Amino acid sequence: MTHLSNSTNTDFFFPPDHRQPSDEYLSVIENLLPLRWRIHRSHFWTQAISPTPLNKVQGWKIHISSTLPSAKEVLELAARICWDNDTEFKFASDSQIHTLLLSKGVRRQSGGKFITIYPRSDHAFDALLEQLYINLKDYEGPYILSDRQYKDSKVVFYRYGGFRSFEKVSAIGESQFCILDENFEYVEDQRLARFYLPSFIEDRHASPVTLAAKTTTPKTNSKPPARLFGEFFEIKQVIKYANTGGVYLGRDIRDDSSVIVKEARPHIDYGTEESNAMLQLRTEFDVLERIASFGMAPRPLALFNVWEHLFLVQEMITGENLQSFIASQSKIIVPDSNANQMRDWFVKANKIAIDLLSLVNLLHKSNIVHGDLSPNNVMISGENLEVRLIDFESAFIDGISQAPNIFTEGYGRPGRHERSRAEKLDDQYALGCILLYLLAPSHINILLIDDYANLALDMLGKDYNLPPQYAQCVHQLLAPKPVDLAALAKLLAEASYEDVTALPDFAPPNFALDLPRLYNDCVRYIESNTRLDDDWQLFPVDTEQVFQLSFDYGVLGTIYALHRIRGEIRVDLKDWLFRACQQSSSLPGFLNGAAGAAWLLHELSCPEEALGQLTKSWYHELLFTNASLGFGYSGVGMALLHGWMHTRAENLLVKAMRLADSLCESAIKSETGWYWDTSDDGVIPLGLHKGASGIGLFLIHAYAVSGNGNYLEAAKQAVAFDMSHAQPFGMPNAFHPSQRSEIVSPYVRDGTAGVAMVALRIHALTQDPSYLPFLHQAKRLAAQKHTVCGGLARGLAGLGLYLLDLEEWLGDTEAHQQALRLAHGLTLCLVQRPEGLTAPAHLESTVSVSYLSGSAGMALFLHRLDQGGGAFHFCMDELLRRKLNC
């Protein structure tokens, strides 16, 4: 997904299908097109349509690869053959799309596919393969990993799959493309980065060697001999794959040491013909050789070819990258760190910064530009925090070699996208961003917020009484002129952190008076950027939007925020919403479907329209495929209760109770509590949006309305299950649940705050004191100020909601002060525009007014902090209070 320049407002993200392709490839075949054939163009593929309908839904299809220089010739030859055989085909719409298909960033299973051909029969498939093989024998292209090569052709490949795939969509909106098996049942059309053949199909063109390999049963009583690369190296496991080639963990058999093996495939580029993967791997080897004696980077051990691929073997550096190091060691993101802990962290950060400056200075003195300095390419090893650089994929020797202009978003100097190569100034700027990231985790904000470095460093300096040298160093690195890196390292060495303090307990004086301006400016921006005449985007939302009519990242949550803050919405906006809901064929759930639309429409006092959406949810075929609050029938149950609360329509209550009964019946009971859905890979979802706690939130509302103790017991068991998966989070006895053991999250979506919101309400209903330790630990985690993002789902705004819940349900006035301090930190996540304030999308270089990640959710938190008004995220606390007052 990209930003496109066909809009005067760059805050609006436009999907790729808004792009108009050039005519360079179309012109090759347009004048040759048979009279009755037609051309259908999209942003990505251009389809040649036969006058004879193609009724086949699946079968053998042929893929043709090509280099950019030979693309037009290959296209013309393949098109003529297809026309002669009355065979439909499609091709990359222009060289920009073709370049993408040859680039590092494309999915490996799609890489290299220039033309796709759809034979009408197996006989036609056989004939086409041979004709294409003969006519394209002199051409070369990248190997298409998802296919099987035809004979020894460098460009002709084939696989079995869907012509018109059947699409299955899950309740959470994930798509799966299917074909029919021999029993006419759906099976996944597996599009892998290797040749895959469905079990019910036989490949008549497979070579005898391939068939023998498929049918031979390996011996199980003997260990296969090591497969050596370059005489001395064995591949042990894959670290990661890219279209350019893999990165592997290997072993040097000479000393049994671990090595890193990097692979480059032929005819794969980095966006330009001049920067192909194999050339750049050779350059990387040359760079590493030049600096090998410095000990600042992995030592290069070998460079060799195997088959058509090039391999670089280098020393493996142990440790963790700087991003992981900051996540695990930084005390800035641990809210109750004391002055000694803060002092220790700033001394470590200062030491790392000095070493980085020295290393890059040494690199530049060797006439080398790294090109992609970022926390992922900096390794920290050992107790002495040894700093080394890795991943020289974009590095080059200035004046001797060249490299692709690839870099990490958030670390690129302004104008970097418009240039074809990096400069030493780019390394300098990236250093400034890394030093800023050591203290201010929201590094991506530098792309969107004017003067972000000044704002962040000023706030951090005042919060912790930091010495001025660090900020001075960052500002000089970010300036558009060369600086003396050695002098900056010396400047940092003079900094003293003896006077560092802990984070203040309170926001700055009078900050609370600024809250109305902040949330009203957020609303003003949304209102100024509402485009009722656009068929794709009503508001500037981020790239996470899948469905326009959704609560999470679409328009519903943003309209909800406008209504709660303003008390009303524009008539023309309401009319637009009515029309859109009538035309939508949404999913059943709350965050991405009709249940969320019903909730909003009831808030807007539109019961008939809301009932229509509830009916869609109730009768949706996917209703019982997911139990979660965010995407499944617990969320539908909440919307039904919400509708009953507004209308007292008894049928809505009856349906909600049926869903609650179904949850009690279908729960999977374990020793630690109850849970419901599991994903295809066996992972049990946890947390508010997808996990047991969210289901528990619906069940306690059902209990409050019905008095059925089974619902309360199920809710308690649901929260117990999530709490049992808690893990330490940087401080003694502080815990949070996670979907996978290695992922930590204090946030609302799948972390501590979301689970604690439900546990807090169970405590209020039961007065069970056993919940209080968890609630207080969750408070400690939520009382942050400086973190990565500001959004409701995975950021400060959601943490603030929990703090306000504590104030409301436990009378915790300290939590209110902590929420106010948090809100002051949130100002670093707001982007000033002439029309008002918006926010960075979650970890994206674009802005968003969406509910879960953008300014709508942030504004709702700020509004509640200022005005009160109770919880708004999935909650109907008035129903719970009525139960308490019975």
JSON list of N, CA, C and O in Angstrom, two decimals, residues 304-351:
[
{"chain": "A", "resi": 304, "resn": "PHE", "atom": "N", "xyz": [30.45, -17.14, -2.48]},
{"chain": "A", "resi": 304, "resn": "PHE", "atom": "CA", "xyz": [30.51, -18.18, -3.51]},
{"chain": "A", "resi": 304, "resn": "PHE", "atom": "C", "xyz": [29.15, -18.36, -4.15]},
{"chain": "A", "resi": 304, "resn": "PHE", "atom": "O", "xyz": [28.12, -17.95, -3.61]},
{"chain": "A", "resi": 305, "resn": "ASN", "atom": "N", "xyz": [29.15, -19.02, -5.30]},
{"chain": "A", "resi": 305, "resn": "ASN", "atom": "CA", "xyz": [27.93, -19.35, -6.02]},
{"chain": "A", "resi": 305, "resn": "ASN", "atom": "C", "xyz": [27.56, -20.81, -5.79]},
{"chain": "A", "resi": 305, "resn": "ASN", "atom": "O", "xyz": [28.43, -21.69, -5.77]},
{"chain": "A", "resi": 306, "resn": "VAL", "atom": "N", "xyz": [26.28, -21.06, -5.62]},
{"chain": "A", "resi": 306, "resn": "VAL", "atom": "CA", "xyz": [25.71, -22.41, -5.65]},
{"chain": "A", "resi": 306, "resn": "VAL", "atom": "C", "xyz": [24.54, -22.35, -6.60]},
{"chain": "A", "resi": 306, "resn": "VAL", "atom": "O", "xyz": [23.61, -21.57, -6.40]},
{"chain": "A", "resi": 307, "resn": "TRP", "atom": "N", "xyz": [24.59, -23.21, -7.65]},
{"chain": "A", "resi": 307, "resn": "TRP", "atom": "CA", "xyz": [23.60, -23.14, -8.72]},
{"chain": "A", "resi": 307, "resn": "TRP", "atom": "C", "xyz": [23.66, -21.75, -9.31]},
{"chain": "A", "resi": 307, "resn": "TRP", "atom": "O", "xyz": [24.73, -21.27, -9.67]},
{"chain": "A", "resi": 308, "resn": "GLU", "atom": "N", "xyz": [22.54, -21.04, -9.40]},
{"chain": "A", "resi": 308, "resn": "GLU", "atom": "CA", "xyz": [22.56, -19.69, -9.94]},
{"chain": "A", "resi": 308, "resn": "GLU", "atom": "C", "xyz": [22.59, -18.63, -8.83]},
{"chain": "A", "resi": 308, "resn": "GLU", "atom": "O", "xyz": [22.57, -17.44, -9.12]},
{"chain": "A", "resi": 309, "resn": "HIS", "atom": "N", "xyz": [22.61, -19.05, -7.59]},
{"chain": "A", "resi": 309, "resn": "HIS", "atom": "CA", "xyz": [22.48, -18.12, -6.47]},
{"chain": "A", "resi": 309, "resn": "HIS", "atom": "C", "xyz": [23.85, -17.79, -5.88]},
{"chain": "A", "resi": 309, "resn": "HIS", "atom": "O", "xyz": [24.79, -18.60, -5.94]},
{"chain": "A", "resi": 310, "resn": "LEU", "atom": "N", "xyz": [23.94, -16.60, -5.29]},
{"chain": "A", "resi": 310, "resn": "LEU", "atom": "CA", "xyz": [25.16, -16.14, -4.65]},
{"chain": "A", "resi": 310, "resn": "LEU", "atom": "C", "xyz": [24.95, -16.18, -3.14]},
{"chain": "A", "resi": 310, "resn": "LEU", "atom": "O", "xyz": [23.90, -15.79, -2.64]},
{"chain": "A", "resi": 311, "resn": "PHE", "atom": "N", "xyz": [26.01, -16.63, -2.40]},
{"chain": "A", "resi": 311, "resn": "PHE", "atom": "CA", "xyz": [25.92, -16.73, -0.95]},
{"chain": "A", "resi": 311, "resn": "PHE", "atom": "C", "xyz": [27.08, -15.99, -0.30]},
{"chain": "A", "resi": 311, "resn": "PHE", "atom": "O", "xyz": [28.23, -16.11, -0.73]},
{"chain": "A", "resi": 312, "resn": "LEU", "atom": "N", "xyz": [26.75, -15.24, 0.75]},
{"chain": "A", "resi": 312, "resn": "LEU", "atom": "CA", "xyz": [27.74, -14.57, 1.58]},
{"chain": "A", "resi": 312, "resn": "LEU", "atom": "C", "xyz": [27.66, -15.19, 2.97]},
{"chain": "A", "resi": 312, "resn": "LEU", "atom": "O", "xyz": [26.58, -15.26, 3.57]},
{"chain": "A", "resi": 313, "resn": "VAL", "atom": "N", "xyz": [28.81, -15.65, 3.47]},
{"chain": "A", "resi": 313, "resn": "VAL", "atom": "CA", "xyz": [28.89, -16.20, 4.82]},
{"chain": "A", "resi": 313, "resn": "VAL", "atom": "C", "xyz": [29.65, -15.22, 5.69]},
{"chain": "A", "resi": 313, "resn": "VAL", "atom": "O", "xyz": [30.72, -14.75, 5.31]},
{"chain": "A", "resi": 314, "resn": "GLN", "atom": "N", "xyz": [29.07, -14.91, 6.85]},
{"chain": "A", "resi": 314, "resn": "GLN", "atom": "CA", "xyz": [29.71, -13.96, 7.75]},
{"chain": "A", "resi": 314, "resn": "GLN", "atom": "C", "xyz": [29.60, -14.43, 9.19]},
{"chain": "A", "resi": 314, "resn": "GLN", "atom": "O", "xyz": [28.78, -15.29, 9.52]},
{"chain": "A", "resi": 315, "resn": "GLU", "atom": "N", "xyz": [30.45, -13.89, 10.02]},
{"chain": "A", "resi": 315, "resn": "GLU", "atom": "CA", "xyz": [30.43, -14.18, 11.45]},
{"chain": "A", "resi": 315, "resn": "GLU", "atom": "C", "xyz": [29.06, -13.87, 12.03]},
{"chain": "A", "resi": 315, "resn": "GLU", "atom": "O", "xyz": [28.41, -12.89, 11.65]},
{"chain": "A", "resi": 316, "resn": "MET", "atom": "N", "xyz": [28.60, -14.70, 12.96]},
{"chain": "A", "resi": 316, "resn": "MET", "atom": "CA", "xyz": [27.36, -14.41, 13.66]},
{"chain": "A", "resi": 316, "resn": "MET", "atom": "C", "xyz": [27.66, -13.62, 14.93]},
{"chain": "A", "resi": 316, "resn": "MET", "atom": "O", "xyz": [28.46, -14.05, 15.77]},
{"chain": "A", "resi": 317, "resn": "ILE", "atom": "N", "xyz": [27.05, -12.46, 15.06]},
{"chain": "A", "resi": 317, "resn": "ILE", "atom": "CA", "xyz": [27.22, -11.63, 16.25]},
{"chain": "A", "resi": 317, "resn": "ILE", "atom": "C", "xyz": [26.10, -11.95, 17.23]},
{"chain": "A", "resi": 317, "resn": "ILE", "atom": "O", "xyz": [24.93, -11.90, 16.89]},
{"chain": "A", "resi": 318, "resn": "THR", "atom": "N", "xyz": [26.46, -12.28, 18.44]},
{"chain": "A", "resi": 318, "resn": "THR", "atom": "CA", "xyz": [25.47, -12.59, 19.47]},
{"chain": "A", "resi": 318, "resn": "THR", "atom": "C", "xyz": [25.03, -11.31, 20.17]},
{"chain": "A", "resi": 318, "resn": "THR", "atom": "O", "xyz": [25.70, -10.28, 20.11]},
{"chain": "A", "resi": 319, "resn": "GLY", "atom": "N", "xyz": [23.91, -11.39, 20.84]},
{"chain": "A", "resi": 319, "resn": "GLY", "atom": "CA", "xyz": [23.37, -10.23, 21.54]},
{"chain": "A", "resi": 319, "resn": "GLY", "atom": "C", "xyz": [21.94, -9.99, 21.09]},
{"chain": "A", "resi": 319, "resn": "GLY", "atom": "O", "xyz": [21.26, -10.88, 20.59]},
{"chain": "A", "resi": 320, "resn": "GLU", "atom": "N", "xyz": [21.47, -8.77, 21.24]},
{"chain": "A", "resi": 320, "resn": "GLU", "atom": "CA", "xyz": [20.13, -8.40, 20.79]},
{"chain": "A", "resi": 320, "resn": "GLU", "atom": "C", "xyz": [20.20, -7.06, 20.09]},
{"chain": "A", "resi": 320, "resn": "GLU", "atom": "O", "xyz": [21.08, -6.23, 20.37]},
{"chain": "A", "resi": 321, "resn": "ASN", "atom": "N", "xyz": [19.30, -6.88, 19.14]},
{"chain": "A", "resi": 321, "resn": "ASN", "atom": "CA", "xyz": [19.33, -5.61, 18.43]},
{"chain": "A", "resi": 321, "resn": "ASN", "atom": "C", "xyz": [18.84, -4.50, 19.35]},
{"chain": "A", "resi": 321, "resn": "ASN", "atom": "O", "xyz": [18.22, -4.73, 20.38]},
{"chain": "A", "resi": 322, "resn": "LEU", "atom": "N", "xyz": [19.15, -3.27, 18.96]},
{"chain": "A", "resi": 322, "resn": "LEU", "atom": "CA", "xyz": [18.88, -2.14, 19.83]},
{"chain": "A", "resi": 322, "resn": "LEU", "atom": "C", "xyz": [17.39, -1.96, 20.11]},
{"chain": "A", "resi": 322, "resn": "LEU", "atom": "O", "xyz": [17.00, -1.54, 21.20]},
{"chain": "A", "resi": 323, "resn": "GLN", "atom": "N", "xyz": [16.55, -2.29, 19.13]},
{"chain": "A", "resi": 323, "resn": "GLN", "atom": "CA", "xyz": [15.11, -2.17, 19.35]},
{"chain": "A", "resi": 323, "resn": "GLN", "atom": "C", "xyz": [14.67, -3.09, 20.50]},
{"chain": "A", "resi": 323, "resn": "GLN", "atom": "O", "xyz": [13.93, -2.67, 21.40]},
{"chain": "A", "resi": 324, "resn": "SER", "atom": "N", "xyz": [15.12, -4.34, 20.47]},
{"chain": "A", "resi": 324, "resn": "SER", "atom": "CA", "xyz": [14.78, -5.28, 21.54]},
{"chain": "A", "resi": 324, "resn": "SER", "atom": "C", "xyz": [15.41, -4.86, 22.85]},
{"chain": "A", "resi": 324, "resn": "SER", "atom": "O", "xyz": [14.79, -4.99, 23.92]},
{"chain": "A", "resi": 325, "resn": "PHE", "atom": "N", "xyz": [16.63, -4.35, 22.78]},
{"chain": "A", "resi": 325, "resn": "PHE", "atom": "CA", "xyz": [17.32, -3.91, 23.99]},
{"chain": "A", "resi": 325, "resn": "PHE", "atom": "C", "xyz": [16.55, -2.78, 24.67]},
{"chain": "A", "resi": 325, "resn": "PHE", "atom": "O", "xyz": [16.36, -2.79, 25.90]},
{"chain": "A", "resi": 326, "resn": "ILE", "atom": "N", "xyz": [16.09, -1.81, 23.90]},
{"chain": "A", "resi": 326, "resn": "ILE", "atom": "CA", "xyz": [15.32, -0.71, 24.47]},
{"chain": "A", "resi": 326, "resn": "ILE", "atom": "C", "xyz": [14.03, -1.21, 25.09]},
{"chain": "A", "resi": 326, "resn": "ILE", "atom": "O", "xyz": [13.64, -0.81, 26.19]},
{"chain": "A", "resi": 327, "resn": "ALA", "atom": "N", "xyz": [13.34, -2.12, 24.37]},
{"chain": "A", "resi": 327, "resn": "ALA", "atom": "CA", "xyz": [12.07, -2.64, 24.87]},
{"chain": "A", "resi": 327, "resn": "ALA", "atom": "C", "xyz": [12.24, -3.37, 26.20]},
{"chain": "A", "resi": 327, "resn": "ALA", "atom": "O", "xyz": [11.36, -3.31, 27.06]},
{"chain": "A", "resi": 328, "resn": "SER", "atom": "N", "xyz": [13.37, -4.05, 26.38]},
{"chain": "A", "resi": 328, "resn": "SER", "atom": "CA", "xyz": [13.57, -4.84, 27.60]},
{"chain": "A", "resi": 328, "resn": "SER", "atom": "C", "xyz": [14.28, -4.07, 28.70]},
{"chain": "A", "resi": 328, "resn": "SER", "atom": "O", "xyz": [14.13, -4.40, 29.88]},
{"chain": "A", "resi": 329, "resn": "GLN", "atom": "N", "xyz": [15.05, -3.03, 28.36]},
{"chain": "A", "resi": 329, "resn": "GLN", "atom": "CA", "xyz": [15.90, -2.37, 29.34]},
{"chain": "A", "resi": 329, "resn": "GLN", "atom": "C", "xyz": [15.50, -0.94, 29.68]},
{"chain": "A", "resi": 329, "resn": "GLN", "atom": "O", "xyz": [15.81, -0.44, 30.76]},
{"chain": "A", "resi": 330, "resn": "SER", "atom": "N", "xyz": [14.83, -0.26, 28.78]},
{"chain": "A", "resi": 330, "resn": "SER", "atom": "CA", "xyz": [14.52, 1.15, 29.02]},
{"chain": "A", "resi": 330, "resn": "SER", "atom": "C", "xyz": [13.62, 1.31, 30.24]},
{"chain": "A", "resi": 330, "resn": "SER", "atom": "O", "xyz": [12.62, 0.60, 30.38]},
{"chain": "A", "resi": 331, "resn": "LYS", "atom": "N", "xyz": [13.96, 2.25, 31.08]},
{"chain": "A", "resi": 331, "resn": "LYS", "atom": "CA", "xyz": [13.13, 2.54, 32.25]},
{"chain": "A", "resi": 331, "resn": "LYS", "atom": "C", "xyz": [12.13, 3.67, 31.97]},
{"chain": "A", "resi": 331, "resn": "LYS", "atom": "O", "xyz": [11.27, 3.95, 32.82]},
{"chain": "A", "resi": 332, "resn": "ILE", "atom": "N", "xyz": [12.24, 4.29, 30.82]},
{"chain": "A", "resi": 332, "resn": "ILE", "atom": "CA", "xyz": [11.30, 5.35, 30.47]},
{"chain": "A", "resi": 332, "resn": "ILE", "atom": "C", "xyz": [9.90, 4.78, 30.30]},
{"chain": "A", "resi": 332, "resn": "ILE", "atom": "O", "xyz": [8.91, 5.43, 30.63]},
{"chain": "A", "resi": 333, "resn": "ILE", "atom": "N", "xyz": [9.80, 3.54, 29.80]},
{"chain": "A", "resi": 333, "resn": "ILE", "atom": "CA", "xyz": [8.49, 2.93, 29.58]},
{"chain": "A", "resi": 333, "resn": "ILE", "atom": "C", "xyz": [8.01, 2.14, 30.80]},
{"chain": "A", "resi": 333, "resn": "ILE", "atom": "O", "xyz": [6.95, 1.53, 30.76]},
{"chain": "A", "resi": 334, "resn": "VAL", "atom": "N", "xyz": [8.79, 2.15, 31.88]},
{"chain": "A", "resi": 334, "resn": "VAL", "atom": "CA", "xyz": [8.37, 1.53, 33.14]},
{"chain": "A", "resi": 334, "resn": "VAL", "atom": "C", "xyz": [7.95, 2.68, 34.06]},
{"chain": "A", "resi": 334, "resn": "VAL", "atom": "O", "xyz": [8.79, 3.42, 34.56]},
{"chain": "A", "resi": 335, "resn": "PRO", "atom": "N", "xyz": [6.65, 2.85, 34.31]},
{"chain": "A", "resi": 335, "resn": "PRO", "atom": "CA", "xyz": [6.14, 4.11, 34.84]},
{"chain": "A", "resi": 335, "resn": "PRO", "atom": "C", "xyz": [6.60, 4.48, 36.25]},
{"chain": "A", "resi": 335, "resn": "PRO", "atom": "O", "xyz": [6.67, 5.66, 36.57]},
{"chain": "A", "resi": 336, "resn": "ASP", "atom": "N", "xyz": [6.90, 3.51, 37.12]},
{"chain": "A", "resi": 336, "resn": "ASP", "atom": "CA", "xyz": [7.26, 3.90, 38.48]},
{"chain": "A", "resi": 336, "resn": "ASP", "atom": "C", "xyz": [8.75, 3.67, 38.76]},
{"chain": "A", "resi": 336, "resn": "ASP", "atom": "O", "xyz": [9.15, 3.39, 39.89]},
{"chain": "A", "resi": 337, "resn": "SER", "atom": "N", "xyz": [9.59, 3.81, 37.74]},
{"chain": "A", "resi": 337, "resn": "SER", "atom": "CA", "xyz": [11.03, 3.70, 37.94]},
{"chain": "A", "resi": 337, "resn": "SER", "atom": "C", "xyz": [11.52, 4.83, 38.85]},
{"chain": "A", "resi": 337, "resn": "SER", "atom": "O", "xyz": [11.10, 5.98, 38.69]},
{"chain": "A", "resi": 338, "resn": "ASN", "atom": "N", "xyz": [12.41, 4.49, 39.76]},
{"chain": "A", "resi": 338, "resn": "ASN", "atom": "CA", "xyz": [12.93, 5.53, 40.66]},
{"chain": "A", "resi": 338, "resn": "ASN", "atom": "C", "xyz": [14.11, 6.25, 40.03]},
{"chain": "A", "resi": 338, "resn": "ASN", "atom": "O", "xyz": [14.56, 5.91, 38.92]},
{"chain": "A", "resi": 339, "resn": "ALA", "atom": "N", "xyz": [14.63, 7.24, 40.73]},
{"chain": "A", "resi": 339, "resn": "ALA", "atom": "CA", "xyz": [15.69, 8.09, 40.18]},
{"chain": "A", "resi": 339, "resn": "ALA", "atom": "C", "xyz": [16.94, 7.28, 39.87]},
{"chain": "A", "resi": 339, "resn": "ALA", "atom": "O", "xyz": [17.61, 7.51, 38.86]},
{"chain": "A", "resi": 340, "resn": "ASN", "atom": "N", "xyz": [17.28, 6.33, 40.74]},
{"chain": "A", "resi": 340, "resn": "ASN", "atom": "CA", "xyz": [18.48, 5.52, 40.50]},
{"chain": "A", "resi": 340, "resn": "ASN", "atom": "C", "xyz": [18.33, 4.67, 39.23]},
{"chain": "A", "resi": 340, "resn": "ASN", "atom": "O", "xyz": [19.27, 4.53, 38.45]},
{"chain": "A", "resi": 341, "resn": "GLN", "atom": "N", "xyz": [17.15, 4.11, 39.04]},
{"chain": "A", "resi": 341, "resn": "GLN", "atom": "CA", "xyz": [16.91, 3.31, 37.84]},
{"chain": "A", "resi": 341, "resn": "GLN", "atom": "C", "xyz": [16.96, 4.17, 36.59]},
{"chain": "A", "resi": 341, "resn": "GLN", "atom": "O", "xyz": [17.51, 3.76, 35.57]},
{"chain": "A", "resi": 342, "resn": "MET", "atom": "N", "xyz": [16.38, 5.36, 36.68]},
{"chain": "A", "resi": 342, "resn": "MET", "atom": "CA", "xyz": [16.42, 6.26, 35.53]},
{"chain": "A", "resi": 342, "resn": "MET", "atom": "C", "xyz": [17.85, 6.68, 35.24]},
{"chain": "A", "resi": 342, "resn": "MET", "atom": "O", "xyz": [18.27, 6.74, 34.08]},
{"chain": "A", "resi": 343, "resn": "ARG", "atom": "N", "xyz": [18.61, 6.99, 36.28]},
{"chain": "A", "resi": 343, "resn": "ARG", "atom": "CA", "xyz": [20.00, 7.40, 36.10]},
{"chain": "A", "resi": 343, "resn": "ARG", "atom": "C", "xyz": [20.80, 6.29, 35.42]},
{"chain": "A", "resi": 343, "resn": "ARG", "atom": "O", "xyz": [21.57, 6.55, 34.48]},
{"chain": "A", "resi": 344, "resn": "ASP", "atom": "N", "xyz": [20.58, 5.06, 35.86]},
{"chain": "A", "resi": 344, "resn": "ASP", "atom": "CA", "xyz": [21.29, 3.93, 35.27]},
{"chain": "A", "resi": 344, "resn": "ASP", "atom": "C", "xyz": [20.94, 3.78, 33.78]},
{"chain": "A", "resi": 344, "resn": "ASP", "atom": "O", "xyz": [21.83, 3.53, 32.97]},
{"chain": "A", "resi": 345, "resn": "TRP", "atom": "N", "xyz": [19.64, 3.97, 33.42]},
{"chain": "A", "resi": 345, "resn": "TRP", "atom": "CA", "xyz": [19.26, 3.83, 32.02]},
{"chain": "A", "resi": 345, "resn": "TRP", "atom": "C", "xyz": [19.87, 4.93, 31.16]},
{"chain": "A", "resi": 345, "resn": "TRP", "atom": "O", "xyz": [20.40, 4.67, 30.08]},
{"chain": "A", "resi": 346, "resn": "PHE", "atom": "N", "xyz": [19.85, 6.17, 31.64]},
{"chain": "A", "resi": 346, "resn": "PHE", "atom": "CA", "xyz": [20.38, 7.27, 30.84]},
{"chain": "A", "resi": 346, "resn": "PHE", "atom": "C", "xyz": [21.90, 7.14, 30.65]},
{"chain": "A", "resi": 346, "resn": "PHE", "atom": "O", "xyz": [22.43, 7.50, 29.60]},
{"chain": "A", "resi": 347, "resn": "VAL", "atom": "N", "xyz": [22.58, 6.61, 31.65]},
{"chain": "A", "resi": 347, "resn": "VAL", "atom": "CA", "xyz": [24.02, 6.38, 31.50]},
{"chain": "A", "resi": 347, "resn": "VAL", "atom": "C", "xyz": [24.27, 5.32, 30.43]},
{"chain": "A", "resi": 347, "resn": "VAL", "atom": "O", "xyz": [25.16, 5.45, 29.58]},
{"chain": "A", "resi": 348, "resn": "LYS", "atom": "N", "xyz": [23.44, 4.25, 30.42]},
{"chain": "A", "resi": 348, "resn": "LYS", "atom": "CA", "xyz": [23.57, 3.21, 29.39]},
{"chain": "A", "resi": 348, "resn": "LYS", "atom": "C", "xyz": [23.29, 3.79, 28.00]},
{"chain": "A", "resi": 348, "resn": "LYS", "atom": "O", "xyz": [24.02, 3.53, 27.04]},
{"chain": "A", "resi": 349, "resn": "ALA", "atom": "N", "xyz": [22.21, 4.57, 27.91]},
{"chain": "A", "resi": 349, "resn": "ALA", "atom": "CA", "xyz": [21.86, 5.16, 26.62]},
{"chain": "A", "resi": 349, "resn": "ALA", "atom": "C", "xyz": [22.95, 6.09, 26.13]},
{"chain": "A", "resi": 349, "resn": "ALA", "atom": "O", "xyz": [23.28, 6.11, 24.93]},
{"chain": "A", "resi": 350, "resn": "ASN", "atom": "N", "xyz": [23.54, 6.83, 27.03]},
{"chain": "A", "resi": 350, "resn": "ASN", "atom": "CA", "xyz": [24.62, 7.76, 26.67]},
{"chain": "A", "resi": 350, "resn": "ASN", "atom": "C", "xyz": [25.83, 6.99, 26.17]},
{"chain": "A", "resi": 350, "resn": "ASN", "atom": "O", "xyz": [26.47, 7.38, 25.18]},
{"chain": "A", "resi": 351, "resn": "LYS", "atom": "N", "xyz": [26.15, 5.89, 26.83]},
{"chain": "A", "resi": 351, "resn": "LYS", "atom": "CA", "xyz": [27.29, 5.06, 26.42]},
{"chain": "A", "resi": 351, "resn": "LYS", "atom": "C", "xyz": [27.06, 4.48, 25.03]},
{"chain": "A", "resi": 351, "resn": "LYS", "atom": "O", "xyz": [27.96, 4.50, 24.17]}
]
